[in-house]
Amino acid sequence: MLYHTLADLPLTRTAIISSLSIQGDLRRRIQDLGFSPGNTVTALFRSPLGDPTAYRVFDTVIALRKKEAKHIGITILEKEDLS
Amino acid sequence: MKSNYRIILAGNPNVGKSTVFNALTGLKQHTGNWSGKTVELASGSFRHNNCNFLLEDLPGTYSLISNSPEEDVARDAILFENPDLILIVADATCLTRNLILLLQIMEITPKVALCVNLMDEANRKHICLDLQKLSSLLGIPVLGISAQKRSDIRNLKEFISSVVAGKTSISSISPVRYPSPIEDAICKISPTLPNADFSALQKRFLSLHLLETRKSLPPSFSSLPPPVLSSIEQVVTEAKQTLFRQDISEIRIHDLIAESLFSRSRWITEQCISLSKTNTTTPSAIDRLLTSRWFGIPIMLLFLGLLLWITVSGANYPSSWLMQFFLWLKPYFASCLTFLSLPPFLILLLTDGVYQTVTWVTAVMLPPMLIFFPLFTLLEDLGFLPRLAFNLDRSFQRFGSCGKQALTMCMGLGCNAVGVTGCRIISEKKERFASMITNGFIPCNGRFSLLITLSTLFIGTLFPQNLGSVISTLFLLFLISCSVLLTLFVTGLLTRLWSKTLSAPFSLELPPFRRPKVMQIFIRSLLDRTFHVLLRALRVSVPAGALIWLLANVEVQQTSLLSFFSFFLDPFGKFLGMDGMILLAFLLALPANEIFLPILLMGYLSSGTMIEPANLLTLKEIFVSQGWTILTAINVMMFSLLHFPCATTLLTIKKESGSFLWTVYGFLIPTATAIFVCMITTGCWTLFHILF
C-alpha cells in the first residue's frame, strides 16, 4: 500500500481516497463529483498534452487537472487487492 | 384527484433527463451528450388520463450543496416550489452517484419518485438491477425505462399519474442517518426554526445547511425576522462549538455528511445490483484512440477539417439555387407592392433594398448552417466534443482559459452567435467573457466563403493551376491558425487583466459514447440553432437593407451617399492597406457578414442595388480595376477575419453577458486587433518594397 496524491496515480491503477487538502468551495465541488474520502477511483487515460487526466469514480468518467488532483490524498491499491 | 399537477424533473447531468423531458412533453429542447447543457429552466406539459401535468426541467446537478448558479436554482426549486412530485431521473449504469442527489432530495420532501433511465445501456453492460428491492429500500416508487422507447414513455406517464394520485404508497423512511454528534446538533437546531414556515423535513435540511455554513441560504430563510434569525444563529454557533469540542471542525462536518451519503448510497446500490465482471480499469478503444499521444489531436483536427470541407463544398449549389429562386420571385414581389399602390420610391426601397438583402442573407446563410449544425450536433451527441476539450485543455490553460473554449471556437465556425451561446459551458466568469469576446476571431460560414474566394483569386493565381489550389488552401489554413493564435493571445491578455481571483476547479465529465438518434439530431439542430440564428439575422437585415439602398441611391451633390462616405473613409482605408469603399462595406455588413461582397460590388460599380458577380474572374477584374493588389486582398482577408462580429453575435453577447459594457468591448477589441494587424501587414509590405 502506497500513500500518494491522485496526481501520482499511474494509469489503470485504482486507489481509495484518503484525504482532501483543499478548503472551501473547491473542496465541496470536488466532493460533489465523488472525490471524497472512502471512495474508489481509477486513473483511466491522460490527455495527449499531459493534463488533465480522466478518472473513473462511481462509474462515471471525470477529467481533473493536475493542480486539483494533487490535493487529493490516496492509498493506491495493489493489483492483488482488487478481487 | 386534481386536474393539474406540477412535476419537477431533477437528476445528475447527462442522465438523459432532458431526453425524458422532451419525450414527455414533445417540446424540442436542446440537449447534448455532455454535462452543463441545460442552464435555464425549461417547462412543458403533457396530458394523461384527463389530467394536465406541468413539467419543469431543472439543470443537472450532482448534489444540492450550492456551488454554482445551477445548483442554487435546483435546490431552491425543490425546497420551495412545493411541487406535487419530484421525479428524479437516474442513470442505470452509475446508480450510486445518482442516488446521492436522490437521498439529499428525500431529506427535504417525501414526494419523490425515481425513474431509472438508460436501462438498455445497463443491459448492454450486463448490469442487472433489482428495481423492486431498490424501491423498498428507498421507500419510494421506482420505474425503469429507456427514454428512447415510446412504450417506456407511455409507462412513465402512467407511473407519474398513479404516483401523484396516491395509488402507489410512499413510505417516508428517513433516508440517511448521520453520525450521532451531527444528529444531536440537528436536534438542537431544528426546533428553533419556526413551524409555520418549514415542515419537519425542511427543518432537518436547513439545520444541516446551517451547520455546514453553506454560502447561499434560501430566501425564505433569510427573510425571517431578525430576532428569530439571531436566536437561530446562536443555537447554531453553540452546536458547532459542541462539535468542535468533539474534534469535529467545520470542514469535518461536511466530510462526515458527504461520507454518510456516499456510504448509504453505496450500500443501497450493492443490495440491488448484480453485474458480471467487467473490466473498468482500462479505457474504451475509442477513448484510447482519440486521446492517444500522437494520433489524438490530429484525428480530431481531421474530423473538424472534414466537417468544414463538407459544409463549404456542400453549400455551394443550394446557395445558388436559392439565389436564382429569389431572383425569379423578385418581380412578383414587386408587382404585389405595386398592387398595394405604394409610392415608387418605397417600392424600390423594399425590393432592391430590403428584399435583396434579406433574400441574399438567407440564400448564403441557410445552406451552410443546414449542413454544419446537424453534423456538429452529431459530433456532440457522440461524445466527441468533451474529448476535444479534454485534449486541448492544457494549451488553453496557459492562456488563462480552459479546454471548453475550443468547443465554442468550433461552434463559431458555423456561426459566431452560436459560439457565443455555447460559452455557457464555461463556468468561470472571466474565462467565459473572454471566450465570448474572442469568438469572433474564428471565421463563421459567412466569412469563410469570402476568404476562399479571395484566397483563390489573389493567392492561388500566382501559381500554376493545380499548385495554385493547393497554395490557396494552405493560405486558408494559415489564416485559420492566425485566428486561433490571436484568440488564445487576446484571451490570455483579457484573463490576465481581469481580477486575480482563484479560478474554479476545472472538471469535465466524459460521458460514454452513446448511439445518436440521427433524425432527432437533425430536427433539434434545425429548430434550435439554424432557424433561431437565421431569424435573428433576418430581423437585422430588414432595416439594414433599407439603409444600404438609401445610401446607394440618395444623392448629395451628384454623388450617392455611398460614394460620399467611401471618399471620406478613403485616407484611413489606404492607411490600412485597403480603401474607403472596402471599409464602408465592412461597416454596412454589420447585420450579416455575407453581404460584404455584394455591397462592395454595388459600391464599386455604382449600381443602385447589390449584384452577384457572373463568375470569379470578372470579380477579380473588377477588383484590380479598382486598384487592388495582393496586399489589398491580404488585408481584406485579415480584416474580415478579425473585425467586429456581426450584429446577431453582438446581440447574443449582450444577452449572454447581461452587460452593455461587455458588448461594447466585444465590438472594440476585435476591431482594434484587426486595425492593428492590418497596419502591421501594410507596414511590413511597404518596408519590404522600399528595401528591395
PDB file of N, CA and C in Angstrom, chain A residues 12 14 20 23 25-34 36-40 42-54 56-65 67-68 82-83, chain B residues 62-63 65 67 71 93-94 96-97 100 212-215 251 254-255 258-259 262 266 277 280-283 287 291-293 297 390-391 393-395 397 401-402 503 505-510:
ATOM      1  N   THR A  12      -4.473   3.080 -15.185  1.00  0.00           N
ATOM      2  CA  THR A  12      -5.105   1.767 -14.979  1.00  0.00           C
ATOM      3  C   THR A  12      -4.990   1.278 -13.545  1.00  0.00           C
ATOM      4  N   THR A  14      -5.938   1.565  -9.426  1.00  0.00           N
ATOM      5  CA  THR A  14      -7.069   2.001  -8.616  1.00  0.00           C
ATOM      6  C   THR A  14      -6.582   2.417  -7.245  1.00  0.00           C
ATOM      7  N   LEU A  20      -8.472  15.041   1.698  1.00  0.00           N
ATOM      8  CA  LEU A  20      -8.536  16.170   0.781  1.00  0.00           C
ATOM      9  C   LEU A  20      -7.816  17.327   1.424  1.00  0.00           C
ATOM     10  N   GLN A  23      -9.608  23.611   0.716  1.00  0.00           N
ATOM     11  CA  GLN A  23     -10.706  24.066   1.561  1.00  0.00           C
ATOM     12  C   GLN A  23     -11.814  24.699   0.743  1.00  0.00           C
ATOM     13  N   ASP A  25     -15.039  26.168  -1.212  1.00  0.00           N
ATOM     14  CA  ASP A  25     -15.886  25.773  -2.336  1.00  0.00           C
ATOM     15  C   ASP A  25     -15.253  24.702  -3.197  1.00  0.00           C
ATOM     16  N   LEU A  26     -13.940  24.833  -3.420  1.00  0.00           N
ATOM     17  CA  LEU A  26     -13.243  23.852  -4.248  1.00  0.00           C
ATOM     18  C   LEU A  26     -13.382  22.464  -3.644  1.00  0.00           C
ATOM     19  N   ARG A  27     -13.271  22.403  -2.344  1.00  0.00           N
ATOM     20  CA  ARG A  27     -13.358  21.119  -1.660  1.00  0.00           C
ATOM     21  C   ARG A  27     -14.727  20.492  -1.883  1.00  0.00           C
ATOM     22  N   ARG A  28     -15.767  21.309  -1.713  1.00  0.00           N
ATOM     23  CA  ARG A  28     -17.127  20.783  -1.868  1.00  0.00           C
ATOM     24  C   ARG A  28     -17.382  20.340  -3.296  1.00  0.00           C
ATOM     25  N   ARG A  29     -16.865  21.136  -4.223  1.00  0.00           N
ATOM     26  CA  ARG A  29     -17.063  20.802  -5.627  1.00  0.00           C
ATOM     27  C   ARG A  29     -16.434  19.457  -5.947  1.00  0.00           C
ATOM     28  N   ILE A  30     -15.213  19.267  -5.471  1.00  0.00           N
ATOM     29  CA  ILE A  30     -14.507  18.011  -5.702  1.00  0.00           C
ATOM     30  C   ILE A  30     -15.266  16.853  -5.067  1.00  0.00           C
ATOM     31  N   GLN A  31     -15.775  17.090  -3.868  1.00  0.00           N
ATOM     32  CA  GLN A  31     -16.511  16.020  -3.182  1.00  0.00           C
ATOM     33  C   GLN A  31     -17.789  15.683  -3.908  1.00  0.00           C
ATOM     34  N   ASP A  32     -18.469  16.741  -4.399  1.00  0.00           N
ATOM     35  CA  ASP A  32     -19.706  16.506  -5.134  1.00  0.00           C
ATOM     36  C   ASP A  32     -19.484  15.609  -6.326  1.00  0.00           C
ATOM     37  N   LEU A  33     -18.324  15.740  -6.935  1.00  0.00           N
ATOM     38  CA  LEU A  33     -18.035  14.923  -8.103  1.00  0.00           C
ATOM     39  C   LEU A  33     -17.746  13.483  -7.724  1.00  0.00           C
ATOM     40  N   GLY A  34     -17.547  13.244  -6.433  1.00  0.00           N
ATOM     41  CA  GLY A  34     -17.321  11.876  -5.988  1.00  0.00           C
ATOM     42  C   GLY A  34     -15.941  11.653  -5.408  1.00  0.00           C
ATOM     43  N   SER A  36     -14.269  11.839  -2.699  1.00  0.00           N
ATOM     44  CA  SER A  36     -14.448  12.024  -1.268  1.00  0.00           C
ATOM     45  C   SER A  36     -13.791  10.870  -0.532  1.00  0.00           C
ATOM     46  N   PRO A  37     -13.267  11.125   0.678  1.00  0.00           N
ATOM     47  CA  PRO A  37     -12.583  10.047   1.394  1.00  0.00           C
ATOM     48  C   PRO A  37     -13.452   8.804   1.516  1.00  0.00           C
ATOM     49  N   GLY A  38     -12.863   7.670   1.205  1.00  0.00           N
ATOM     50  CA  GLY A  38     -13.584   6.403   1.278  1.00  0.00           C
ATOM     51  C   GLY A  38     -14.016   5.890  -0.077  1.00  0.00           C
ATOM     52  N   ASN A  39     -13.997   6.756  -1.074  1.00  0.00           N
ATOM     53  CA  ASN A  39     -14.440   6.325  -2.403  1.00  0.00           C
ATOM     54  C   ASN A  39     -13.281   5.806  -3.246  1.00  0.00           C
ATOM     55  N   THR A  40     -13.623   4.926  -4.179  1.00  0.00           N
ATOM     56  CA  THR A  40     -12.602   4.321  -5.045  1.00  0.00           C
ATOM     57  C   THR A  40     -12.461   5.127  -6.321  1.00  0.00           C
ATOM     58  N   THR A  42     -10.183   5.248 -10.187  1.00  0.00           N
ATOM     59  CA  THR A  42      -9.232   4.606 -11.099  1.00  0.00           C
ATOM     60  C   THR A  42      -8.774   5.630 -12.126  1.00  0.00           C
ATOM     61  N   ALA A  43      -7.483   5.653 -12.401  1.00  0.00           N
ATOM     62  CA  ALA A  43      -6.971   6.552 -13.441  1.00  0.00           C
ATOM     63  C   ALA A  43      -7.086   5.830 -14.779  1.00  0.00           C
ATOM     64  N   LEU A  44      -7.771   6.441 -15.729  1.00  0.00           N
ATOM     65  CA  LEU A  44      -8.034   5.750 -16.988  1.00  0.00           C
ATOM     66  C   LEU A  44      -7.077   6.151 -18.110  1.00  0.00           C
ATOM     67  N   PHE A  45      -7.148   7.415 -18.502  1.00  0.00           N
ATOM     68  CA  PHE A  45      -6.258   7.856 -19.574  1.00  0.00           C
ATOM     69  C   PHE A  45      -5.933   9.331 -19.395  1.00  0.00           C
ATOM     70  N   ARG A  46      -4.936   9.742 -20.108  1.00  0.00           N
ATOM     71  CA  ARG A  46      -4.465  11.112 -19.968  1.00  0.00           C
ATOM     72  C   ARG A  46      -4.587  11.842 -21.293  1.00  0.00           C
ATOM     73  N   SER A  47      -4.729  13.168 -21.223  1.00  0.00           N
ATOM     74  CA  SER A  47      -4.762  13.978 -22.429  1.00  0.00           C
ATOM     75  C   SER A  47      -3.411  13.884 -23.129  1.00  0.00           C
ATOM     76  N   PRO A  48      -3.406  13.941 -24.487  1.00  0.00           N
ATOM     77  CA  PRO A  48      -2.116  13.857 -25.181  1.00  0.00           C
ATOM     78  C   PRO A  48      -1.139  14.943 -24.765  1.00  0.00           C
ATOM     79  N   LEU A  49      -1.667  16.068 -24.245  1.00  0.00           N
ATOM     80  CA  LEU A  49      -0.782  17.127 -23.803  1.00  0.00           C
ATOM     81  C   LEU A  49      -0.366  16.945 -22.346  1.00  0.00           C
ATOM     82  N   GLY A  50      -0.790  15.890 -21.713  1.00  0.00           N
ATOM     83  CA  GLY A  50      -0.321  15.581 -20.369  1.00  0.00           C
ATOM     84  C   GLY A  50      -1.275  15.919 -19.243  1.00  0.00           C
ATOM     85  N   ASP A  51      -2.226  16.773 -19.514  1.00  0.00           N
ATOM     86  CA  ASP A  51      -3.135  17.240 -18.465  1.00  0.00           C
ATOM     87  C   ASP A  51      -4.430  17.632 -19.134  1.00  0.00           C
ATOM     88  N   PRO A  52      -5.598  17.402 -18.683  1.00  0.00           N
ATOM     89  CA  PRO A  52      -5.958  16.664 -17.466  1.00  0.00           C
ATOM     90  C   PRO A  52      -5.937  15.144 -17.647  1.00  0.00           C
ATOM     91  N   THR A  53      -6.303  14.459 -16.578  1.00  0.00           N
ATOM     92  CA  THR A  53      -6.380  13.005 -16.619  1.00  0.00           C
ATOM     93  C   THR A  53      -7.819  12.604 -16.358  1.00  0.00           C
ATOM     94  N   ALA A  54      -8.256  11.535 -17.034  1.00  0.00           N
ATOM     95  CA  ALA A  54      -9.623  11.061 -16.848  1.00  0.00           C
ATOM     96  C   ALA A  54      -9.642   9.985 -15.768  1.00  0.00           C
ATOM     97  N   ARG A  56     -12.074   7.338 -13.304  1.00  0.00           N
ATOM     98  CA  ARG A  56     -13.390   6.733 -13.127  1.00  0.00           C
ATOM     99  C   ARG A  56     -13.715   6.742 -11.629  1.00  0.00           C
ATOM    100  N   VAL A  57     -14.809   7.377 -11.299  1.00  0.00           N
ATOM    101  CA  VAL A  57     -15.260   7.378  -9.912  1.00  0.00           C
ATOM    102  C   VAL A  57     -16.763   7.198  -9.925  1.00  0.00           C
ATOM    103  N   PHE A  58     -17.259   6.225  -9.185  1.00  0.00           N
ATOM    104  CA  PHE A  58     -18.686   5.911  -9.174  1.00  0.00           C
ATOM    105  C   PHE A  58     -19.217   5.668 -10.569  1.00  0.00           C
ATOM    106  N   ASP A  59     -18.485   4.923 -11.341  1.00  0.00           N
ATOM    107  CA  ASP A  59     -18.946   4.547 -12.684  1.00  0.00           C
ATOM    108  C   ASP A  59     -19.094   5.712 -13.652  1.00  0.00           C
ATOM    109  N   THR A  60     -18.546   6.860 -13.312  1.00  0.00           N
ATOM    110  CA  THR A  60     -18.558   7.970 -14.264  1.00  0.00           C
ATOM    111  C   THR A  60     -17.123   8.356 -14.536  1.00  0.00           C
ATOM    112  N   VAL A  61     -16.890   8.861 -15.753  1.00  0.00           N
ATOM    113  CA  VAL A  61     -15.532   9.278 -16.086  1.00  0.00           C
ATOM    114  C   VAL A  61     -15.463  10.795 -15.970  1.00  0.00           C
ATOM    115  N   ILE A  62     -14.590  11.254 -15.091  1.00  0.00           N
ATOM    116  CA  ILE A  62     -14.463  12.691 -14.861  1.00  0.00           C
ATOM    117  C   ILE A  62     -13.012  13.101 -15.049  1.00  0.00           C
ATOM    118  N   ALA A  63     -12.802  14.203 -15.771  1.00  0.00           N
ATOM    119  CA  ALA A  63     -11.449  14.677 -16.002  1.00  0.00           C
ATOM    120  C   ALA A  63     -11.093  15.729 -14.963  1.00  0.00           C
ATOM    121  N   LEU A  64      -9.910  15.575 -14.385  1.00  0.00           N
ATOM    122  CA  LEU A  64      -9.429  16.544 -13.408  1.00  0.00           C
ATOM    123  C   LEU A  64      -8.039  16.988 -13.774  1.00  0.00           C
ATOM    124  N   ARG A  65      -7.756  18.265 -13.510  1.00  0.00           N
ATOM    125  CA  ARG A  65      -6.420  18.761 -13.783  1.00  0.00           C
ATOM    126  C   ARG A  65      -5.463  18.349 -12.666  1.00  0.00           C
ATOM    127  N   LYS A  67      -3.523  20.189 -11.026  1.00  0.00           N
ATOM    128  CA  LYS A  67      -3.469  21.089  -9.883  1.00  0.00           C
ATOM    129  C   LYS A  67      -4.588  20.818  -8.871  1.00  0.00           C
ATOM    130  N   GLU A  68      -5.662  20.181  -9.323  1.00  0.00           N
ATOM    131  CA  GLU A  68      -6.675  19.763  -8.363  1.00  0.00           C
ATOM    132  C   GLU A  68      -6.376  18.372  -7.833  1.00  0.00           C
ATOM    133  N   LEU A  82      -7.511  -5.977  -5.527  1.00  0.00           N
ATOM    134  CA  LEU A  82      -8.782  -5.940  -6.252  1.00  0.00           C
ATOM    135  C   LEU A  82      -9.224  -7.366  -6.537  1.00  0.00           C
ATOM    136  N   SER A  83     -10.316  -7.757  -5.858  1.00  0.00           N
ATOM    137  CA  SER A  83     -10.746  -9.148  -6.016  1.00  0.00           C
ATOM    138  C   SER A  83     -11.568  -9.315  -7.267  1.00  0.00           C
TER     139      SER A  83
ATOM    140  N   TYR B  62     -25.051  17.528  -9.388  1.00  0.00           N
ATOM    141  CA  TYR B  62     -24.547  16.350  -8.689  1.00  0.00           C
ATOM    142  C   TYR B  62     -25.063  16.293  -7.267  1.00  0.00           C
ATOM    143  N   SER B  63     -25.280  17.455  -6.674  1.00  0.00           N
ATOM    144  CA  SER B  63     -25.812  17.473  -5.315  1.00  0.00           C
ATOM    145  C   SER B  63     -26.489  18.807  -5.087  1.00  0.00           C
ATOM    146  N   ILE B  65     -25.742  20.838  -2.644  1.00  0.00           N
ATOM    147  CA  ILE B  65     -24.886  21.751  -1.900  1.00  0.00           C
ATOM    148  C   ILE B  65     -24.471  22.845  -2.844  1.00  0.00           C
ATOM    149  N   ASN B  67     -23.084  25.428  -5.110  1.00  0.00           N
ATOM    150  CA  ASN B  67     -21.727  25.783  -5.503  1.00  0.00           C
ATOM    151  C   ASN B  67     -21.747  26.565  -6.783  1.00  0.00           C
ATOM    152  N   GLU B  71     -26.958  24.778  -9.262  1.00  0.00           N
ATOM    153  CA  GLU B  71     -27.352  24.046  -8.059  1.00  0.00           C
ATOM    154  C   GLU B  71     -28.241  24.893  -7.160  1.00  0.00           C
ATOM    155  N   THR B  93     -26.588   2.921 -15.341  1.00  0.00           N
ATOM    156  CA  THR B  93     -25.220   2.411 -15.368  1.00  0.00           C
ATOM    157  C   THR B  93     -24.342   3.001 -14.278  1.00  0.00           C
ATOM    158  N   CYS B  94     -24.768   4.043 -13.610  1.00  0.00           N
ATOM    159  CA  CYS B  94     -23.985   4.534 -12.477  1.00  0.00           C
ATOM    160  C   CYS B  94     -24.928   4.971 -11.366  1.00  0.00           C
ATOM    161  N   THR B  96     -25.002   4.515  -8.068  1.00  0.00           N
ATOM    162  CA  THR B  96     -24.511   5.030  -6.787  1.00  0.00           C
ATOM    163  C   THR B  96     -24.442   6.543  -6.777  1.00  0.00           C
ATOM    164  N   ARG B  97     -23.812   7.088  -7.798  1.00  0.00           N
ATOM    165  CA  ARG B  97     -23.661   8.539  -7.865  1.00  0.00           C
ATOM    166  C   ARG B  97     -25.018   9.221  -7.903  1.00  0.00           C
ATOM    167  N   ILE B 100     -27.038   9.773  -4.661  1.00  0.00           N
ATOM    168  CA  ILE B 100     -26.649  10.805  -3.706  1.00  0.00           C
ATOM    169  C   ILE B 100     -27.600  11.994  -3.779  1.00  0.00           C
ATOM    170  N   GLU B 212     -23.310  23.458   8.152  1.00  0.00           N
ATOM    171  CA  GLU B 212     -22.186  23.438   7.230  1.00  0.00           C
ATOM    172  C   GLU B 212     -21.786  24.825   6.766  1.00  0.00           C
ATOM    173  N   THR B 213     -22.501  25.828   7.250  1.00  0.00           N
ATOM    174  CA  THR B 213     -22.240  27.215   6.847  1.00  0.00           C
ATOM    175  C   THR B 213     -22.168  27.339   5.329  1.00  0.00           C
ATOM    176  N   ARG B 214     -23.144  26.809   4.661  1.00  0.00           N
ATOM    177  CA  ARG B 214     -23.151  26.924   3.215  1.00  0.00           C
ATOM    178  C   ARG B 214     -23.470  28.364   2.861  1.00  0.00           C
ATOM    179  N   LYS B 215     -22.885  28.811   1.775  1.00  0.00           N
ATOM    180  CA  LYS B 215     -22.936  30.241   1.489  1.00  0.00           C
ATOM    181  C   LYS B 215     -24.340  30.774   1.215  1.00  0.00           C
ATOM    182  N   ILE B 251     -14.943  21.778   8.612  1.00  0.00           N
ATOM    183  CA  ILE B 251     -14.647  21.007   7.402  1.00  0.00           C
ATOM    184  C   ILE B 251     -15.047  19.561   7.603  1.00  0.00           C
ATOM    185  N   HIS B 254     -18.753  18.710   7.049  1.00  0.00           N
ATOM    186  CA  HIS B 254     -19.134  18.432   5.669  1.00  0.00           C
ATOM    187  C   HIS B 254     -18.645  17.072   5.225  1.00  0.00           C
ATOM    188  N   ASP B 255     -17.413  16.746   5.604  1.00  0.00           N
ATOM    189  CA  ASP B 255     -16.856  15.442   5.240  1.00  0.00           C
ATOM    190  C   ASP B 255     -17.722  14.314   5.764  1.00  0.00           C
ATOM    191  N   ALA B 258     -20.914  14.095   3.819  1.00  0.00           N
ATOM    192  CA  ALA B 258     -20.656  13.511   2.497  1.00  0.00           C
ATOM    193  C   ALA B 258     -20.400  12.012   2.606  1.00  0.00           C
ATOM    194  N   GLU B 259     -19.580  11.626   3.575  1.00  0.00           N
ATOM    195  CA  GLU B 259     -19.266  10.205   3.740  1.00  0.00           C
ATOM    196  C   GLU B 259     -20.505   9.387   4.033  1.00  0.00           C
ATOM    197  N   PHE B 262     -22.463   9.015   0.800  1.00  0.00           N
ATOM    198  CA  PHE B 262     -21.821   8.089  -0.118  1.00  0.00           C
ATOM    199  C   PHE B 262     -21.967   6.647   0.345  1.00  0.00           C
ATOM    200  N   ARG B 266     -23.855   3.724  -1.575  1.00  0.00           N
ATOM    201  CA  ARG B 266     -23.128   2.519  -1.992  1.00  0.00           C
ATOM    202  C   ARG B 266     -23.838   1.281  -1.486  1.00  0.00           C
ATOM    203  N   LYS B 277     -18.586  -9.637 -14.297  1.00  0.00           N
ATOM    204  CA  LYS B 277     -17.314  -8.949 -14.137  1.00  0.00           C
ATOM    205  C   LYS B 277     -16.952  -8.158 -15.388  1.00  0.00           C
ATOM    206  N   THR B 280     -13.133  -2.421 -15.607  1.00  0.00           N
ATOM    207  CA  THR B 280     -13.368  -0.987 -15.554  1.00  0.00           C
ATOM    208  C   THR B 280     -12.089  -0.195 -15.365  1.00  0.00           C
ATOM    209  N   THR B 281     -10.960  -0.864 -15.510  1.00  0.00           N
ATOM    210  CA  THR B 281      -9.742  -0.093 -15.284  1.00  0.00           C
ATOM    211  C   THR B 281      -9.083   0.368 -16.576  1.00  0.00           C
ATOM    212  N   THR B 282      -9.569  -0.147 -17.696  1.00  0.00           N
ATOM    213  CA  THR B 282      -8.959   0.338 -18.939  1.00  0.00           C
ATOM    214  C   THR B 282      -9.971   1.133 -19.741  1.00  0.00           C
ATOM    215  N   PRO B 283      -9.505   2.154 -20.440  1.00  0.00           N
ATOM    216  CA  PRO B 283     -10.428   2.984 -21.214  1.00  0.00           C
ATOM    217  C   PRO B 283     -10.926   2.239 -22.447  1.00  0.00           C
ATOM    218  N   ASP B 287     -11.753   5.868 -26.778  1.00  0.00           N
ATOM    219  CA  ASP B 287     -11.094   6.848 -25.917  1.00  0.00           C
ATOM    220  C   ASP B 287      -9.590   6.774 -26.087  1.00  0.00           C
ATOM    221  N   THR B 291      -7.558  10.040 -27.544  1.00  0.00           N
ATOM    222  CA  THR B 291      -6.674  10.775 -26.651  1.00  0.00           C
ATOM    223  C   THR B 291      -5.246  10.267 -26.722  1.00  0.00           C
ATOM    224  N   SER B 292      -4.941   9.506 -27.767  1.00  0.00           N
ATOM    225  CA  SER B 292      -3.582   8.959 -27.838  1.00  0.00           C
ATOM    226  C   SER B 292      -2.585  10.075 -28.093  1.00  0.00           C
ATOM    227  N   ARG B 293      -1.379   9.817 -27.681  1.00  0.00           N
ATOM    228  CA  ARG B 293      -0.332  10.821 -27.685  1.00  0.00           C
ATOM    229  C   ARG B 293      -0.090  11.414 -29.059  1.00  0.00           C
ATOM    230  N   ILE B 297      -4.932  14.306 -31.213  1.00  0.00           N
ATOM    231  CA  ILE B 297      -5.272  15.639 -31.716  1.00  0.00           C
ATOM    232  C   ILE B 297      -5.342  15.676 -33.240  1.00  0.00           C
ATOM    233  N   PHE B 390     -11.016  17.979 -23.533  1.00  0.00           N
ATOM    234  CA  PHE B 390     -10.071  17.233 -22.709  1.00  0.00           C
ATOM    235  C   PHE B 390      -8.668  17.269 -23.324  1.00  0.00           C
ATOM    236  N   ASN B 391      -8.592  17.058 -24.625  1.00  0.00           N
ATOM    237  CA  ASN B 391      -7.289  17.033 -25.284  1.00  0.00           C
ATOM    238  C   ASN B 391      -6.601  18.371 -25.282  1.00  0.00           C
ATOM    239  N   ASP B 393      -7.184  21.054 -23.337  1.00  0.00           N
ATOM    240  CA  ASP B 393      -7.250  21.874 -22.126  1.00  0.00           C
ATOM    241  C   ASP B 393      -5.918  22.486 -21.733  1.00  0.00           C
ATOM    242  N   ARG B 394      -4.866  21.698 -21.824  1.00  0.00           N
ATOM    243  CA  ARG B 394      -3.596  22.194 -21.295  1.00  0.00           C
ATOM    244  C   ARG B 394      -3.110  23.432 -22.016  1.00  0.00           C
ATOM    245  N   SER B 395      -3.245  23.464 -23.355  1.00  0.00           N
ATOM    246  CA  SER B 395      -2.793  24.657 -24.076  1.00  0.00           C
ATOM    247  C   SER B 395      -3.640  25.861 -23.711  1.00  0.00           C
ATOM    248  N   GLN B 397      -5.083  26.307 -20.865  1.00  0.00           N
ATOM    249  CA  GLN B 397      -4.737  26.713 -19.502  1.00  0.00           C
ATOM    250  C   GLN B 397      -3.663  27.773 -19.514  1.00  0.00           C
ATOM    251  N   SER B 401      -7.356  30.168 -19.891  1.00  0.00           N
ATOM    252  CA  SER B 401      -8.707  29.695 -20.192  1.00  0.00           C
ATOM    253  C   SER B 401      -8.773  28.192 -19.958  1.00  0.00           C
ATOM    254  N   CYS B 402      -9.707  27.518 -20.588  1.00  0.00           N
ATOM    255  CA  CYS B 402      -9.825  26.084 -20.406  1.00  0.00           C
ATOM    256  C   CYS B 402     -10.221  25.416 -21.714  1.00  0.00           C
ATOM    257  N   SER B 503      -9.387  30.647  -9.849  1.00  0.00           N
ATOM    258  CA  SER B 503     -10.394  30.108 -10.755  1.00  0.00           C
ATOM    259  C   SER B 503     -11.035  28.871 -10.151  1.00  0.00           C
ATOM    260  N   PRO B 505     -12.378  25.128  -9.889  1.00  0.00           N
ATOM    261  CA  PRO B 505     -11.704  23.934 -10.404  1.00  0.00           C
ATOM    262  C   PRO B 505     -12.345  23.492 -11.721  1.00  0.00           C
ATOM    263  N   PHE B 506     -11.503  23.100 -12.628  1.00  0.00           N
ATOM    264  CA  PHE B 506     -11.978  22.621 -13.905  1.00  0.00           C
ATOM    265  C   PHE B 506     -12.320  21.148 -13.783  1.00  0.00           C
ATOM    266  N   SER B 507     -13.502  20.795 -14.177  1.00  0.00           N
ATOM    267  CA  SER B 507     -13.823  19.379 -14.206  1.00  0.00           C
ATOM    268  C   SER B 507     -14.695  19.154 -15.415  1.00  0.00           C
ATOM    269  N   LEU B 508     -14.586  18.009 -15.987  1.00  0.00           N
ATOM    270  CA  LEU B 508     -15.299  17.729 -17.212  1.00  0.00           C
ATOM    271  C   LEU B 508     -15.756  16.287 -17.131  1.00  0.00           C
ATOM    272  N   GLU B 509     -17.037  16.066 -17.367  1.00  0.00           N
ATOM    273  CA  GLU B 509     -17.498  14.686 -17.384  1.00  0.00           C
ATOM    274  C   GLU B 509     -17.354  14.170 -18.800  1.00  0.00           C
ATOM    275  N   LEU B 510     -16.777  13.000 -18.943  1.00  0.00           N
ATOM    276  CA  LEU B 510     -16.622  12.396 -20.264  1.00  0.00           C
ATOM    277  C   LEU B 510     -17.626  11.268 -20.374  1.00  0.00           C
TER     278      LEU B 510
END
